[in-house]
Short mmCIF file of C-alpha atoms in Angstrom, two decimals:
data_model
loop_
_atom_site.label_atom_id
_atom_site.label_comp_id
_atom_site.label_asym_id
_atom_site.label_seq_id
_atom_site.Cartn_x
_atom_site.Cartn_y
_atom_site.Cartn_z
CA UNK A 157 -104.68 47.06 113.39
CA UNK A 158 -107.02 50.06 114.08
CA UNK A 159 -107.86 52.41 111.32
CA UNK A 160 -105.18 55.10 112.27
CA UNK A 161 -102.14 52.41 112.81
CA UNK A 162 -103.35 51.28 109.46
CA UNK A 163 -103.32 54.94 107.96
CA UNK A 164 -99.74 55.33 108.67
CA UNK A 165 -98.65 52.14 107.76
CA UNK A 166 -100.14 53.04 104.23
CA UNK A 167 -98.27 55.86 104.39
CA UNK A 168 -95.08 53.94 105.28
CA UNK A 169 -95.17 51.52 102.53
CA UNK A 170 -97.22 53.39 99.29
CA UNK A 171 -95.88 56.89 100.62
CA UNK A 172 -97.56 60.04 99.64
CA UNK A 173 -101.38 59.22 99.35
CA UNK A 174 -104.44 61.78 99.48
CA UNK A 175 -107.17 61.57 101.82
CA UNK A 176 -109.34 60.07 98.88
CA UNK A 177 -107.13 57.14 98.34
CA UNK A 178 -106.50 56.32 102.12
CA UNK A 179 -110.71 56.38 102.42
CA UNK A 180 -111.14 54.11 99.22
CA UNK A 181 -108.40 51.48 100.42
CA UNK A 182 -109.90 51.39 104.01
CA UNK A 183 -113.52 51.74 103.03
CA UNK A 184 -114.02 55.23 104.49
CA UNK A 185 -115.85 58.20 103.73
CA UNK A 186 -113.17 61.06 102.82
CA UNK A 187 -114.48 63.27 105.78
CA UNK A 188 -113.14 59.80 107.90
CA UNK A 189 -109.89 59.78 106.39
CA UNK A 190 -109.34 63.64 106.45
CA UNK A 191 -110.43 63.48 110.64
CA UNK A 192 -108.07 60.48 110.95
CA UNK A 193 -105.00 62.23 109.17
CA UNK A 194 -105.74 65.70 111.01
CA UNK A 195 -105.66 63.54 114.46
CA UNK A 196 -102.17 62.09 113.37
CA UNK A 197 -101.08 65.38 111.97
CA UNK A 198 -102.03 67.02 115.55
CA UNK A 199 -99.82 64.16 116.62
CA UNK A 200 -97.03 64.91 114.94
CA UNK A 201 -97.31 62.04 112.89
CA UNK A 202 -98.47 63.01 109.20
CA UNK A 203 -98.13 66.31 107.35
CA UNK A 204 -98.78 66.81 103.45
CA UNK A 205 -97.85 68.86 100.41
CA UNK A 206 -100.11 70.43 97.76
CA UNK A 207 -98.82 68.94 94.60
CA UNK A 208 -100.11 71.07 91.72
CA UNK A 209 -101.87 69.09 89.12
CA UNK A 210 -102.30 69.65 85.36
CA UNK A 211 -106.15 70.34 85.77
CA UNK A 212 -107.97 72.21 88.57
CA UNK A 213 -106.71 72.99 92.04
CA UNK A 214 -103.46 71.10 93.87
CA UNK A 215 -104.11 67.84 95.08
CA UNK A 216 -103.32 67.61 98.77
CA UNK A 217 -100.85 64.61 99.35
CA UNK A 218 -100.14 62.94 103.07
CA UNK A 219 -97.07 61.57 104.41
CA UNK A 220 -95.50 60.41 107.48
CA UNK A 221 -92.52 62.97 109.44
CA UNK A 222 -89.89 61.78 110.95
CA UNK A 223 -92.08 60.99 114.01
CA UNK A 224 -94.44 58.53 112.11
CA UNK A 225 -91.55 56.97 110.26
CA UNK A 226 -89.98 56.39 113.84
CA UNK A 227 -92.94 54.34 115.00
CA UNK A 228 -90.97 51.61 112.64
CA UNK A 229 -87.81 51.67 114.67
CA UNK A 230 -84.30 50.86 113.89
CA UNK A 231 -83.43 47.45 116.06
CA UNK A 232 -81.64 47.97 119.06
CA UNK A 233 -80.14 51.22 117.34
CA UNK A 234 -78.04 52.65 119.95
CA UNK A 235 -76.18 49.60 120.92
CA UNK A 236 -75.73 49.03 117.38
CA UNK A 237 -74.32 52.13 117.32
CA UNK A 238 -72.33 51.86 120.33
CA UNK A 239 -70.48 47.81 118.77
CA UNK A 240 -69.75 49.65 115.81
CA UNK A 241 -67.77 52.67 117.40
CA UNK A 242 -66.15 50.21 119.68
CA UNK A 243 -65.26 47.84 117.41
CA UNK A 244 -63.56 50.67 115.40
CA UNK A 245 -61.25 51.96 118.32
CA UNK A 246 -60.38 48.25 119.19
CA UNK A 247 -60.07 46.74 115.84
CA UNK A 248 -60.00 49.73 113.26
CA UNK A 249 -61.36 49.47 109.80
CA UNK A 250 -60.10 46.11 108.97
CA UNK A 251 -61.54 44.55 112.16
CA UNK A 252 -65.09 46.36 111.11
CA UNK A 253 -64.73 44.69 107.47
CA UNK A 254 -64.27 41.76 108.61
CA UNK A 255 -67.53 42.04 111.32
CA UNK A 256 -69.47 43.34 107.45
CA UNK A 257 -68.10 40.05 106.15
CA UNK A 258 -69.24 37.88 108.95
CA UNK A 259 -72.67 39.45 108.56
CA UNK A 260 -72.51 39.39 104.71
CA UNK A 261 -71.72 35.34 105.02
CA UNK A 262 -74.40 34.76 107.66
CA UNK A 263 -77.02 36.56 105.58
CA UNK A 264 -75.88 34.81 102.81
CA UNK A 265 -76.28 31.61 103.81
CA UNK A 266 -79.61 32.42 105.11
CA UNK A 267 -80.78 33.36 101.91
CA UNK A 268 -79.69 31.02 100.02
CA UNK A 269 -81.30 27.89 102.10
CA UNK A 270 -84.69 30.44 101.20
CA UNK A 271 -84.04 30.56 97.64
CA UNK A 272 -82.52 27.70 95.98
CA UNK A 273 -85.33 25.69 96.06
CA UNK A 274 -87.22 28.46 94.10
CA UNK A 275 -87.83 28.21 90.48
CA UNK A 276 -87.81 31.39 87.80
CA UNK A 277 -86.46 34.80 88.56
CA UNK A 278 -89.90 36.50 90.22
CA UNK A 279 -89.97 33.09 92.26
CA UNK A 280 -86.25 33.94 93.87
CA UNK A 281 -86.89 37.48 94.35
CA UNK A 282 -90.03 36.65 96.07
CA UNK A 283 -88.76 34.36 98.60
CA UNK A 284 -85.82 36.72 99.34
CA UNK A 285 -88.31 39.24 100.23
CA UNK A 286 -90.34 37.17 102.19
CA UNK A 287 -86.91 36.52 104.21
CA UNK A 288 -86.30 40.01 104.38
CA UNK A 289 -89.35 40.70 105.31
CA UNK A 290 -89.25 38.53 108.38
CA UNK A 291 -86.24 40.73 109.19
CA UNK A 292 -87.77 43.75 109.35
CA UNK A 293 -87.62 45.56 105.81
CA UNK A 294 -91.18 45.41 105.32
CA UNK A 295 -89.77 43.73 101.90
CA UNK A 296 -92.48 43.40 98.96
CA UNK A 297 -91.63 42.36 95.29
CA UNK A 298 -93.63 42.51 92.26
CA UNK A 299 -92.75 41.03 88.38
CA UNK A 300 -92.89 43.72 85.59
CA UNK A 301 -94.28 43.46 82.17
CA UNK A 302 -90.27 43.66 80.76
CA UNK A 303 -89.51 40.36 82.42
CA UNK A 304 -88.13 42.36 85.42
CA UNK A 305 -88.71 41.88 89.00
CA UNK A 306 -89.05 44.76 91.68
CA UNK A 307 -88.18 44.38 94.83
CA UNK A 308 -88.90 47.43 97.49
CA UNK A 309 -88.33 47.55 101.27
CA UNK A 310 -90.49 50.02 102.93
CA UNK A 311 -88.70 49.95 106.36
CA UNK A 312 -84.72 49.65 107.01
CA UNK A 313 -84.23 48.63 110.57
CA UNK A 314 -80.23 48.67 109.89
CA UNK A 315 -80.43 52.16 108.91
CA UNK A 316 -78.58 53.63 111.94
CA UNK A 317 -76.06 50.86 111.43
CA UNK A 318 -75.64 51.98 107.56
CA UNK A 319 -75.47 55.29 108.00
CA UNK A 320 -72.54 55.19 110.26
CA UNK A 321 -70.90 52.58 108.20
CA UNK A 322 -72.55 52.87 104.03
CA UNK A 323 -70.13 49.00 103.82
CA UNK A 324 -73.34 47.62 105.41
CA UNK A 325 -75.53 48.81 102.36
CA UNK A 326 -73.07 47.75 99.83
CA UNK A 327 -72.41 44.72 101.68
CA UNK A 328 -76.14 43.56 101.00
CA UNK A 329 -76.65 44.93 97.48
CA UNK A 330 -73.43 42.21 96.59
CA UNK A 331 -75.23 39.59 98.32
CA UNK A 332 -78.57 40.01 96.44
CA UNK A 333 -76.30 39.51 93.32
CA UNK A 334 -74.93 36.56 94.19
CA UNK A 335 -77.73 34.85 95.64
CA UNK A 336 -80.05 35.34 92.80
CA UNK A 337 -78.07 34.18 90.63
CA UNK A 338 -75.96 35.14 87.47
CA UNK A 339 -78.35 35.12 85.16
CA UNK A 340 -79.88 38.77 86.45
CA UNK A 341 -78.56 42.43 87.05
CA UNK A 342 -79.77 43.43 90.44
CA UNK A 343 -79.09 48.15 90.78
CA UNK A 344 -80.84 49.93 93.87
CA UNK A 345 -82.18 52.90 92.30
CA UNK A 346 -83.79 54.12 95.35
CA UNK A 347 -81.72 55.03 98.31
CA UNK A 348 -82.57 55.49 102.15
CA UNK A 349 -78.90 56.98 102.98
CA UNK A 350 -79.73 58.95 99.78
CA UNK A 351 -82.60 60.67 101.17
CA UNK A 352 -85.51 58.32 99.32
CA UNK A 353 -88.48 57.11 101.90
CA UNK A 354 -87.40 53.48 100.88
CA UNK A 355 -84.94 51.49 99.37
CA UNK A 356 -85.68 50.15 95.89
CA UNK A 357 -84.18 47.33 93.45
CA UNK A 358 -84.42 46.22 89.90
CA UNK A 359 -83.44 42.91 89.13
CA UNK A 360 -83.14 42.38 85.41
CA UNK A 361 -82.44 39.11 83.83
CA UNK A 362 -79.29 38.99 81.61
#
């Protein structure tokens, strides 16, 4: 990955970052990072917001548009599209529940052949974001000091899919639950459909 690919995917998965952090992460001189985000910006890429701080002058914050999100793509997006609408006008919406179900199960099962050989709760949530990972989500998760686990996906390649059709989303928010386990609380409190950069989860034990 060259230095600017690797700019953006920074961008992509830690979001809003200043031309300071960027250079410390990828061992650059700021005057590097700043000429690497003004190419992207030029691009189309990048742009940034001056976030006022509580001392001194704003601090200058980068992020990708909705050209440099767009260099992650949504999978085969159109034709996605294109099943769903179809399979409304031949089926209606119990014909496209029951596609969501088939999906739900499939994933499911998937998951579970990942998981249930894991041990404690950071364990589970780990493999099912190494799984989701390998399907695109850019999936990361990382154990808190409350005994919670966080588990963030930086990239939704369904997200055409879901936004025509929100069932997907809740669809996989019930199948976290149940393949996790019963003995945690998984809630979303970040939302791509809801206008967030990423979609976010905290899974709590109970």
């Amino acid at each position: 990955m060259n230095t600017a690919d690797h700019i953006l995917f920074l961008l992509k998965t830690r979001g809003p970052q200043t031309a300071q952090q960027l250079a410390e992460t990828l061992d650059l001189t700021s005057m590097g990072a700043r000429r690497q985000l003004e190419s992207a910006q030029e691009k189309g890429l990048v742009t940034f917001e001056d976030v006022a701080e509580k001392v001194g002058r704003p601090s200058r914050r980068w992020l990708l548009t909705a050209a440099g999100h767009a260099r992650y793509p949504d999978r085969h997006a159109d034709l996605t599209l294109q099943l769903i609408t179809q399979v409304r006008s031949l089926f209606g919406e119990e014909g496209l529940d029951k596609l969501i179900a088939a999906r739900e199960q499939a994933s499911e099962e998937l998951y579970r052949s990942n998981i249930d050989s894991a041990g404690g709760l950071p364990e589970r949530v780990a493999a099912l974001a190494t799984v989701r990972d390998a399907e695109g989500y850019m999936a990361e998760s990382e154990a808190q000091p409350d005994g919670s686990v966080v588990l963030v996906e930086n990239h939704c390649p369904i997200c055409a899919a879901a936004k025509e059709c929100q069932k997907f989303c809740r669809s996989e928010l019930d199948v976290f639950q149940r393949v996790l386990g019963p003995d945690c609380k998984v809630e979303r409190y970040e939302h791509v459909l809801n206008g967030a950069r990423r979609c976010a989860y905290k899974i709590r034990p109970v």
